[in-house]
Amino acid sequence: MIAAQSNLPVDARRISDIVKGLARITEPDRPYTRRAFTPLFLEGRAFLERRFKAAGLDTRIDAAGNLIGRRKGRKPALGTIMLGSHSDTVPEGGRFDGIAGVAAALEVARSLADAGIELDHDLEIVDFLAEEVSIFGVSCVGSRGMAGLVPDGWLNRMHDELTLRQGIVEVGGDPSRLPSSKRSDIKAFLELHIEQGPVLEVERLDIGVVTAISGITRIEIVVEGQADHAGTTPMGRRRDALVVASSLVLEIEKLGFAHAAGEGHFTATVGEFEIEPNAANVVPSRARLLIDARAELRPQMDLFIAEVEGLAARIAEDTGVTIAPPTVISDNHPTPGDLLVVATLEAACGRVGARHRRMASGAGHDTAWMGRITKAAMIFIPCRDGRSHAPEEWAENDDIALGAAVLLEAVRRLDGLLQEKK
Ligand SMILES: [Zn+2]
């Protein structure tokens, strides 16, 4: 989709080498699977570490298990500009989610070296540990560590006799020194990622400059009806939990549509649904549903939560079936992109000749955690049919290369803009 790739200041072939090299490191019968904490993940890490070192980066693994390569700047007192993403995948995931961002970040460091450009800031390239939901049931382990926001108790989470604490040791981290992975010297963080949606492809654009990463709120609703014989209980005398839960699902979808028509990105999904006793001849006695709602703008989410509470109360009253007040079981607020970094990325797109638009991310990313400790923002590149977390996931190498050129330009600009000492 890009014209005039050849004069980009980055080397697209080196990006392709990283993407293809990691794609080969997969469970052979379940491409592309390289989950964090598995031997294949370590193999992928070893591959990346060799490439980091070959690029002249001073390479280490921090206490939280992040792989970091550093290129010294002329004025270390200014602090660090960091670029990166993640190399772990979901089961049967893709070749580009996270990986494109690590490859592009590394290419920025190599291109600077090739051009003989010294930055004032130190530049660090990072492969965050376990961005995807890991075998321990939690995600963004490395970026939370770097932000000093690993929740109490997480290190004791278990999977097959292994604790997360031991898992971090196995990847070369040091959980006993976890607080040391928290950083205060990072002056800016940038991440390139595939869009995981169809917008850029449909609009024939090269880059999405991400203005916010949506907050994610999960709300549980339990409907308590009454189990009765399905053959003998007349239709008018039932308290059917499933029927009531079904009307809830449809009303929640309507709320989702109404908010999506508003200003910011918004989605609402009932993704988990269970009924009891789930037997053909019994009127359902209980239904549990879990809403995943995502909003770019927090006031919209506050309103949605209140609307869901009102909806549950109204349907309970109309039907005589008991619905417990909806429970918010997790509630992460949106992370706005840093205004200076967003503006710098837009200017960099202009300089490089990338057609771009602003957009919000509906998915979570490491950038959401880095945004807690530094000026952070991300860019999206197009992916085919918006597909991700699937073997069919695809991004054009030239699109990744153009994104890397945008990162390179943005890093050079930020290096000049962020001249306050740390
Ligand atoms: Zn990702």
Short mmCIF file of C-alpha atoms and ligand atoms in Angstrom, two decimals:
data_model
loop_
_atom_site.label_atom_id
_atom_site.label_comp_id
_atom_site.label_asym_id
_atom_site.label_seq_id
_atom_site.Cartn_x
_atom_site.Cartn_y
_atom_site.Cartn_z
CA MET A 1 0.00 0.00 0.00
CA ILE A 2 3.01 2.28 0.32
CA ALA A 3 4.78 4.06 -2.50
CA ALA A 4 8.44 5.01 -2.44
CA GLN A 5 9.48 2.55 0.27
CA SER A 6 12.98 2.33 -1.07
CA ASN A 7 14.13 5.65 0.32
CA LEU A 8 13.04 4.95 3.88
CA PRO A 9 15.79 5.44 6.45
CA VAL A 10 15.22 1.92 7.81
CA ASP A 11 16.03 -1.52 6.41
CA ALA A 12 12.82 -3.50 5.80
CA ARG A 13 14.77 -6.74 5.29
CA ARG A 14 16.08 -6.69 8.86
CA ILE A 15 12.54 -6.29 10.16
CA SER A 16 11.44 -9.26 8.09
CA ASP A 17 14.38 -11.28 9.46
CA ILE A 18 13.12 -10.77 13.03
CA VAL A 19 9.49 -11.51 12.23
CA LYS A 20 10.32 -14.65 10.25
CA GLY A 21 12.93 -15.78 12.76
CA LEU A 22 10.43 -15.65 15.61
CA ALA A 23 7.68 -17.23 13.48
CA ARG A 24 9.86 -20.32 13.14
CA ILE A 25 10.00 -20.63 16.94
CA THR A 26 6.53 -22.03 17.54
CA GLU A 27 4.77 -25.19 18.64
CA PRO A 28 4.98 -26.95 15.25
CA ASP A 29 1.42 -28.26 15.18
CA ARG A 30 -0.11 -25.08 16.69
CA PRO A 31 1.30 -22.10 14.85
CA TYR A 32 1.98 -19.49 16.10
CA THR A 33 2.31 -20.41 19.75
CA ARG A 34 5.11 -19.06 21.92
CA ARG A 35 3.55 -18.40 25.29
CA ALA A 36 5.49 -16.61 28.00
CA PHE A 37 7.32 -18.85 30.50
CA THR A 38 7.54 -21.82 28.09
CA PRO A 39 10.79 -23.24 26.64
CA LEU A 40 9.79 -21.85 23.22
CA PHE A 41 9.47 -18.39 24.70
CA LEU A 42 13.00 -18.69 26.07
CA GLU A 43 14.18 -19.82 22.65
CA GLY A 44 12.56 -16.75 21.09
CA ARG A 45 14.17 -14.59 23.74
CA ALA A 46 17.59 -16.10 23.01
CA PHE A 47 17.09 -15.31 19.31
CA LEU A 48 16.17 -11.72 20.13
CA GLU A 49 19.04 -11.34 22.57
CA ARG A 50 21.50 -12.38 19.85
CA ARG A 51 19.99 -9.80 17.49
CA PHE A 52 20.06 -7.11 20.20
CA LYS A 53 23.74 -7.82 20.86
CA ALA A 54 24.60 -7.93 17.16
CA ALA A 55 23.07 -4.46 16.90
CA GLY A 56 25.60 -3.29 19.47
CA LEU A 57 23.07 -2.96 22.30
CA ASP A 58 24.11 -3.47 25.91
CA THR A 59 21.65 -6.25 26.75
CA ARG A 60 20.19 -7.37 30.08
CA ILE A 61 17.10 -8.83 31.72
CA ASP A 62 15.60 -6.69 34.47
CA ALA A 63 14.14 -7.98 37.74
CA ALA A 64 10.65 -8.20 36.19
CA GLY A 65 11.93 -10.40 33.34
CA ASN A 66 11.96 -7.77 30.58
CA LEU A 67 14.64 -8.12 27.90
CA ILE A 68 16.26 -4.69 27.47
CA GLY A 69 18.91 -3.50 25.03
CA ARG A 70 20.52 -0.14 25.64
CA ARG A 71 22.30 2.29 23.34
CA LYS A 72 24.16 4.98 25.26
CA GLY A 73 23.43 8.62 24.59
CA ARG A 74 25.70 11.65 24.80
CA LYS A 75 23.98 13.10 27.87
CA PRO A 76 22.92 10.22 30.14
CA ALA A 77 21.69 12.73 32.73
CA LEU A 78 18.75 13.45 30.40
CA GLY A 79 17.34 9.96 30.94
CA THR A 80 16.07 7.29 28.58
CA ILE A 81 13.80 7.10 25.55
CA MET A 82 12.34 3.59 25.34
CA LEU A 83 10.75 1.69 22.45
CA GLY A 84 9.29 -1.78 22.46
CA SER A 85 6.48 -4.28 22.65
CA HIS A 86 6.24 -8.02 23.39
CA SER A 87 7.34 -11.31 21.81
CA ASP A 88 4.95 -13.68 23.62
CA THR A 89 1.82 -14.89 21.83
CA VAL A 90 -1.59 -16.24 22.73
CA PRO A 91 -2.18 -19.95 21.95
CA GLU A 92 -2.51 -20.25 18.14
CA GLY A 93 -1.77 -16.56 17.82
CA GLY A 94 -0.10 -14.62 15.07
CA ARG A 95 3.31 -13.61 13.79
CA PHE A 96 2.91 -9.85 14.25
CA ASP A 97 1.04 -9.01 17.46
CA GLY A 98 3.79 -7.56 19.64
CA ILE A 99 6.54 -8.96 17.45
CA ALA A 100 6.18 -6.21 14.82
CA GLY A 101 6.73 -3.67 17.58
CA VAL A 102 9.88 -5.34 18.90
CA ALA A 103 11.27 -5.69 15.37
CA ALA A 104 10.50 -2.05 14.51
CA ALA A 105 12.04 -0.82 17.77
CA LEU A 106 15.24 -2.78 17.16
CA GLU A 107 15.37 -1.45 13.60
CA VAL A 108 15.29 2.13 14.95
CA ALA A 109 18.42 1.40 17.01
CA ARG A 110 20.15 -0.22 14.06
CA SER A 111 19.25 2.60 11.68
CA LEU A 112 20.65 5.19 14.10
CA ALA A 113 23.86 3.18 14.35
CA ASP A 114 24.11 2.81 10.55
CA ALA A 115 23.64 6.54 10.08
CA GLY A 116 26.20 7.28 12.79
CA ILE A 117 23.63 9.28 14.75
CA GLU A 118 24.23 9.72 18.45
CA LEU A 119 21.24 10.72 20.54
CA ASP A 120 21.48 12.87 23.65
CA HIS A 121 19.28 10.40 25.56
CA ASP A 122 20.01 6.79 26.19
CA LEU A 123 17.81 4.67 23.90
CA GLU A 124 16.41 1.38 25.16
CA ILE A 125 14.65 -1.37 23.22
CA VAL A 126 12.42 -3.62 25.31
CA ASP A 127 10.67 -6.96 24.92
CA PHE A 128 8.17 -6.91 27.80
CA LEU A 129 7.50 -10.14 29.66
CA ALA A 130 4.07 -11.76 29.29
CA GLU A 131 1.90 -9.06 27.73
CA GLU A 132 -0.74 -11.60 26.76
CA VAL A 133 -2.78 -13.42 29.39
CA SER A 134 -0.18 -15.93 30.55
CA ILE A 135 -0.35 -19.43 32.00
CA PHE A 136 -0.73 -17.67 35.37
CA GLY A 137 -3.96 -16.01 34.20
CA VAL A 138 -2.52 -12.49 34.28
CA SER A 139 -1.14 -10.14 31.62
CA CYS A 140 1.33 -7.27 31.17
CA VAL A 141 3.59 -8.71 33.86
CA GLY A 142 6.75 -6.97 32.62
CA SER A 143 5.29 -3.54 31.92
CA ARG A 144 3.45 -3.57 35.25
CA GLY A 145 6.79 -4.41 36.86
CA MET A 146 8.47 -1.50 35.12
CA ALA A 147 5.67 0.77 36.33
CA GLY A 148 5.95 -0.62 39.88
CA LEU A 149 2.35 -1.82 39.68
CA VAL A 150 2.46 -5.61 40.06
CA PRO A 151 -0.47 -6.31 42.43
CA ASP A 152 0.26 -7.86 45.83
CA GLY A 153 -0.09 -11.61 45.70
CA TRP A 154 0.52 -12.01 41.98
CA LEU A 155 3.94 -13.60 42.50
CA ASN A 156 2.25 -16.48 44.34
CA ARG A 157 -0.13 -17.30 41.48
CA MET A 158 0.22 -20.95 40.48
CA HIS A 159 0.22 -22.96 37.29
CA ASP A 160 1.11 -26.67 37.37
CA GLU A 161 3.12 -26.45 40.62
CA LEU A 162 4.96 -23.40 39.31
CA THR A 163 4.52 -19.94 40.83
CA LEU A 164 4.78 -16.72 38.87
CA ARG A 165 7.74 -15.96 41.13
CA GLN A 166 9.54 -19.08 39.85
CA GLY A 167 8.42 -18.33 36.29
CA ILE A 168 10.11 -14.93 36.42
CA VAL A 169 13.30 -16.57 37.73
CA GLU A 170 13.21 -19.01 34.81
CA VAL A 171 13.17 -16.19 32.27
CA GLY A 172 16.16 -14.59 33.98
CA GLY A 173 14.39 -12.07 36.23
CA ASP A 174 14.75 -11.62 39.97
CA PRO A 175 11.39 -11.30 41.74
CA SER A 176 13.12 -10.78 45.10
CA ARG A 177 14.31 -7.46 43.66
CA LEU A 178 11.08 -6.66 41.81
CA PRO A 179 10.92 -3.02 43.03
CA SER A 180 14.27 -2.44 41.28
CA SER A 181 12.57 -2.92 37.90
CA LYS A 182 10.48 0.21 38.54
CA ARG A 183 11.88 3.02 36.43
CA SER A 184 11.97 6.75 36.98
CA ASP A 185 14.49 7.67 34.28
CA ILE A 186 12.30 7.00 31.23
CA LYS A 187 11.40 10.27 29.55
CA ALA A 188 9.27 8.83 26.74
CA PHE A 189 7.94 5.45 25.65
CA LEU A 190 6.74 4.56 22.14
CA GLU A 191 5.20 1.31 20.89
CA LEU A 192 4.30 0.17 17.38
CA HIS A 193 1.58 -2.48 17.20
CA ILE A 194 -0.73 -3.98 14.60
CA GLU A 195 -4.16 -2.38 14.77
CA GLN A 196 -6.05 -5.64 15.47
CA GLY A 197 -9.04 -4.00 13.80
CA PRO A 198 -10.07 -3.10 10.23
CA VAL A 199 -10.08 0.71 10.25
CA LEU A 200 -6.67 1.53 8.70
CA GLU A 201 -7.06 -1.09 5.99
CA VAL A 202 -10.58 0.06 5.08
CA GLU A 203 -9.53 3.72 5.03
CA ARG A 204 -6.29 2.94 3.18
CA LEU A 205 -4.14 4.63 5.78
CA ASP A 206 -0.62 3.76 6.88
CA ILE A 207 -0.59 4.74 10.55
CA GLY A 208 -3.04 5.16 13.40
CA VAL A 209 -1.76 7.54 16.04
CA VAL A 210 -3.32 6.23 19.23
CA THR A 211 -4.89 8.96 21.34
CA ALA A 212 -6.03 6.66 24.15
CA ILE A 213 -6.06 3.06 25.23
CA SER A 214 -9.58 2.24 26.29
CA GLY A 215 -10.31 1.39 29.87
CA ILE A 216 -11.73 -2.09 30.48
CA THR A 217 -14.51 -2.70 33.00
CA ARG A 218 -15.97 -6.12 33.75
CA ILE A 219 -19.39 -6.34 35.36
CA GLU A 220 -20.93 -9.55 36.67
CA ILE A 221 -24.69 -10.04 36.88
CA VAL A 222 -26.31 -13.04 38.57
CA VAL A 223 -29.97 -13.81 37.92
CA GLU A 224 -31.70 -16.07 40.46
CA GLY A 225 -34.89 -17.72 39.23
CA GLN A 226 -36.41 -21.00 40.32
CA ALA A 227 -35.81 -24.54 39.10
CA ASP A 228 -39.06 -26.28 38.14
CA HIS A 229 -40.17 -29.18 35.99
CA ALA A 230 -40.08 -28.06 32.36
CA GLY A 231 -43.07 -30.24 31.45
CA THR A 232 -45.47 -29.61 34.29
CA THR A 233 -44.90 -25.97 35.27
CA PRO A 234 -47.32 -23.79 33.24
CA MET A 235 -45.75 -21.05 31.15
CA GLY A 236 -47.31 -18.32 33.27
CA ARG A 237 -45.95 -19.68 36.57
CA ARG A 238 -42.22 -19.76 35.90
CA ARG A 239 -39.29 -17.76 37.20
CA ASP A 240 -36.94 -18.60 34.34
CA ALA A 241 -33.48 -17.15 34.96
CA LEU A 242 -32.33 -17.72 31.38
CA VAL A 243 -35.24 -15.84 29.82
CA VAL A 244 -34.58 -12.88 32.09
CA ALA A 245 -30.83 -13.03 31.48
CA SER A 246 -31.47 -13.11 27.73
CA SER A 247 -33.41 -9.86 27.86
CA LEU A 248 -30.53 -8.37 29.86
CA VAL A 249 -28.08 -9.38 27.12
CA LEU A 250 -30.19 -7.71 24.43
CA GLU A 251 -30.60 -4.52 26.46
CA ILE A 252 -26.85 -4.40 27.16
CA GLU A 253 -26.22 -4.61 23.42
CA LYS A 254 -28.57 -1.66 22.90
CA LEU A 255 -26.66 0.36 25.50
CA GLY A 256 -23.43 -0.58 23.70
CA PHE A 257 -24.79 0.69 20.37
CA ALA A 258 -26.00 3.92 21.98
CA HIS A 259 -22.59 4.67 23.53
CA ALA A 260 -20.70 3.62 20.40
CA ALA A 261 -22.67 6.27 18.49
CA GLY A 262 -21.23 8.87 20.90
CA GLU A 263 -17.92 10.65 20.88
CA GLY A 264 -15.28 8.10 21.89
CA HIS A 265 -14.58 4.43 21.25
CA PHE A 266 -17.02 2.21 23.17
CA THR A 267 -17.87 -1.49 23.15
CA ALA A 268 -19.95 -3.71 25.40
CA THR A 269 -19.92 -7.51 25.13
CA VAL A 270 -21.46 -10.31 27.17
CA GLY A 271 -18.63 -12.77 26.62
CA GLU A 272 -19.25 -15.19 29.49
CA PHE A 273 -22.61 -16.76 30.13
CA GLU A 274 -23.55 -19.76 32.29
CA ILE A 275 -26.84 -21.28 33.30
CA GLU A 276 -27.83 -23.80 35.94
CA PRO A 277 -28.77 -26.53 36.05
CA ASN A 278 -28.41 -26.54 32.24
CA ALA A 279 -30.68 -29.56 31.81
CA ALA A 280 -33.31 -30.07 29.11
CA ASN A 281 -36.20 -30.78 31.44
CA VAL A 282 -35.58 -28.12 34.08
CA VAL A 283 -36.56 -24.44 34.03
CA PRO A 284 -33.22 -22.61 34.46
CA SER A 285 -32.75 -21.49 38.06
CA ARG A 286 -29.67 -19.38 37.77
CA ALA A 287 -27.79 -17.45 35.10
CA ARG A 288 -24.50 -15.62 35.39
CA LEU A 289 -23.23 -13.24 32.78
CA LEU A 290 -20.07 -11.20 32.55
CA ILE A 291 -19.95 -7.92 30.64
CA ASP A 292 -16.69 -6.68 29.11
CA ALA A 293 -17.12 -2.97 28.47
CA ARG A 294 -14.43 -0.70 27.01
CA ALA A 295 -14.45 3.07 26.83
CA GLU A 296 -12.02 5.67 25.60
CA LEU A 297 -13.78 8.31 27.71
CA ARG A 298 -14.28 7.55 31.39
CA PRO A 299 -17.52 9.54 31.85
CA GLN A 300 -19.13 7.23 29.29
CA MET A 301 -18.13 4.20 31.35
CA ASP A 302 -19.45 5.76 34.57
CA LEU A 303 -22.75 6.35 32.82
CA PHE A 304 -22.82 2.81 31.39
CA ILE A 305 -22.23 1.25 34.83
CA ALA A 306 -25.13 3.30 36.24
CA GLU A 307 -27.33 2.32 33.30
CA VAL A 308 -26.59 -1.38 33.80
CA GLU A 309 -27.52 -1.07 37.47
CA GLY A 310 -30.78 0.63 36.53
CA LEU A 311 -31.48 -1.96 33.85
CA ALA A 312 -31.00 -4.86 36.27
CA ALA A 313 -33.31 -3.26 38.83
CA ARG A 314 -36.00 -2.53 36.24
CA ILE A 315 -35.95 -6.01 34.69
CA ALA A 316 -36.02 -7.61 38.15
CA GLU A 317 -39.09 -5.56 39.03
CA ASP A 318 -40.84 -6.27 35.72
CA THR A 319 -40.28 -10.03 35.91
CA GLY A 320 -40.29 -10.81 39.62
CA VAL A 321 -37.02 -12.65 39.21
CA THR A 322 -34.18 -11.78 41.59
CA ILE A 323 -31.19 -9.99 40.07
CA ALA A 324 -28.41 -9.12 42.50
CA PRO A 325 -27.01 -5.61 42.05
CA PRO A 326 -24.41 -5.86 39.24
CA THR A 327 -20.87 -6.25 40.58
CA VAL A 328 -17.94 -4.42 39.01
CA ILE A 329 -15.24 -7.08 39.33
CA SER A 330 -12.46 -5.17 37.57
CA ASP A 331 -12.26 -1.57 36.49
CA ASN A 332 -9.27 -0.14 34.63
CA HIS A 333 -9.51 3.46 33.53
CA PRO A 334 -8.50 4.58 30.02
CA THR A 335 -4.91 5.73 29.43
CA PRO A 336 -4.75 8.85 27.29
CA GLY A 337 -1.73 9.12 25.01
CA ASP A 338 0.70 11.85 26.08
CA LEU A 339 -0.12 15.01 24.10
CA LEU A 340 3.49 15.87 23.30
CA VAL A 341 4.27 12.34 22.11
CA VAL A 342 1.04 12.13 20.09
CA ALA A 343 1.81 15.47 18.40
CA THR A 344 5.40 14.33 17.76
CA LEU A 345 4.19 11.08 16.19
CA GLU A 346 1.81 13.02 13.93
CA ALA A 347 4.60 15.36 12.87
CA ALA A 348 6.82 12.34 12.23
CA CYS A 349 4.09 10.79 10.03
CA GLY A 350 3.98 14.02 8.06
CA ARG A 351 7.75 14.08 7.62
CA VAL A 352 7.94 10.44 6.54
CA GLY A 353 4.92 10.76 4.25
CA ALA A 354 2.69 8.30 6.10
CA ARG A 355 -1.06 8.79 5.70
CA HIS A 356 -2.40 8.79 9.23
CA ARG A 357 -5.38 9.38 11.49
CA ARG A 358 -6.01 9.51 15.19
CA MET A 359 -7.73 6.55 16.80
CA ALA A 360 -8.32 4.87 20.15
CA SER A 361 -7.21 1.37 21.03
CA GLY A 362 -9.93 -1.03 22.10
CA ALA A 363 -7.33 -3.57 23.22
CA GLY A 364 -5.01 -3.32 26.20
CA HIS A 365 -1.26 -2.83 25.64
CA ASP A 366 1.98 -2.46 27.59
CA THR A 367 1.80 1.26 26.72
CA ALA A 368 -1.15 1.56 29.13
CA TRP A 369 1.21 0.67 32.00
CA MET A 370 4.15 2.71 30.72
CA GLY A 371 1.78 5.68 30.54
CA ARG A 372 1.64 5.58 34.34
CA ILE A 373 5.34 6.46 34.66
CA THR A 374 6.28 8.40 31.55
CA LYS A 375 5.11 10.26 28.46
CA ALA A 376 3.83 7.38 26.36
CA ALA A 377 1.89 6.83 23.16
CA MET A 378 1.66 4.23 20.42
CA ILE A 379 1.09 3.86 16.70
CA PHE A 380 -0.92 1.23 14.87
CA ILE A 381 -0.13 -0.22 11.47
CA PRO A 382 -2.73 -1.94 9.25
CA CYS A 383 -3.39 -5.68 9.49
CA ARG A 384 -5.27 -7.79 6.98
CA ASP A 385 -9.04 -7.98 7.58
CA GLY A 386 -8.45 -6.69 11.09
CA ARG A 387 -7.59 -10.23 12.17
CA SER A 388 -5.36 -10.96 15.16
CA HIS A 389 -4.85 -13.62 17.84
CA ALA A 390 -5.17 -16.14 15.01
CA PRO A 391 -2.71 -17.88 12.66
CA GLU A 392 -4.14 -15.82 9.75
CA GLU A 393 -2.97 -12.57 11.36
CA TRP A 394 -0.98 -10.64 8.72
CA ALA A 395 0.79 -7.33 8.35
CA GLU A 396 2.78 -6.23 5.29
CA ASN A 397 6.48 -5.93 6.01
CA ASP A 398 6.57 -2.59 4.16
CA ASP A 399 3.88 -1.27 6.51
CA ILE A 400 5.96 -2.28 9.53
CA ALA A 401 9.00 -0.62 7.95
CA LEU A 402 7.10 2.61 7.35
CA GLY A 403 5.99 2.50 10.99
CA ALA A 404 9.61 1.99 12.05
CA ALA A 405 10.57 5.06 10.01
CA VAL A 406 7.88 7.04 11.87
CA LEU A 407 9.29 5.82 15.20
CA LEU A 408 12.81 6.75 14.13
CA GLU A 409 11.73 10.26 13.18
CA ALA A 410 9.72 10.65 16.41
CA VAL A 411 12.67 9.48 18.54
CA ARG A 412 14.97 12.04 16.93
CA ARG A 413 12.43 14.80 17.54
CA LEU A 414 11.79 13.76 21.16
CA ASP A 415 15.53 13.59 21.73
CA GLY A 416 15.66 17.30 20.93
CA LEU A 417 12.42 18.22 22.70
CA LEU A 418 13.02 16.49 26.04
CA GLN A 419 16.08 18.34 27.24
CA GLU A 420 15.19 18.72 30.91
CA LYS A 421 17.51 16.78 33.20
CA LYS A 422 15.98 13.85 35.09
ZN ZN B 1 0.05 -7.28 21.52
#
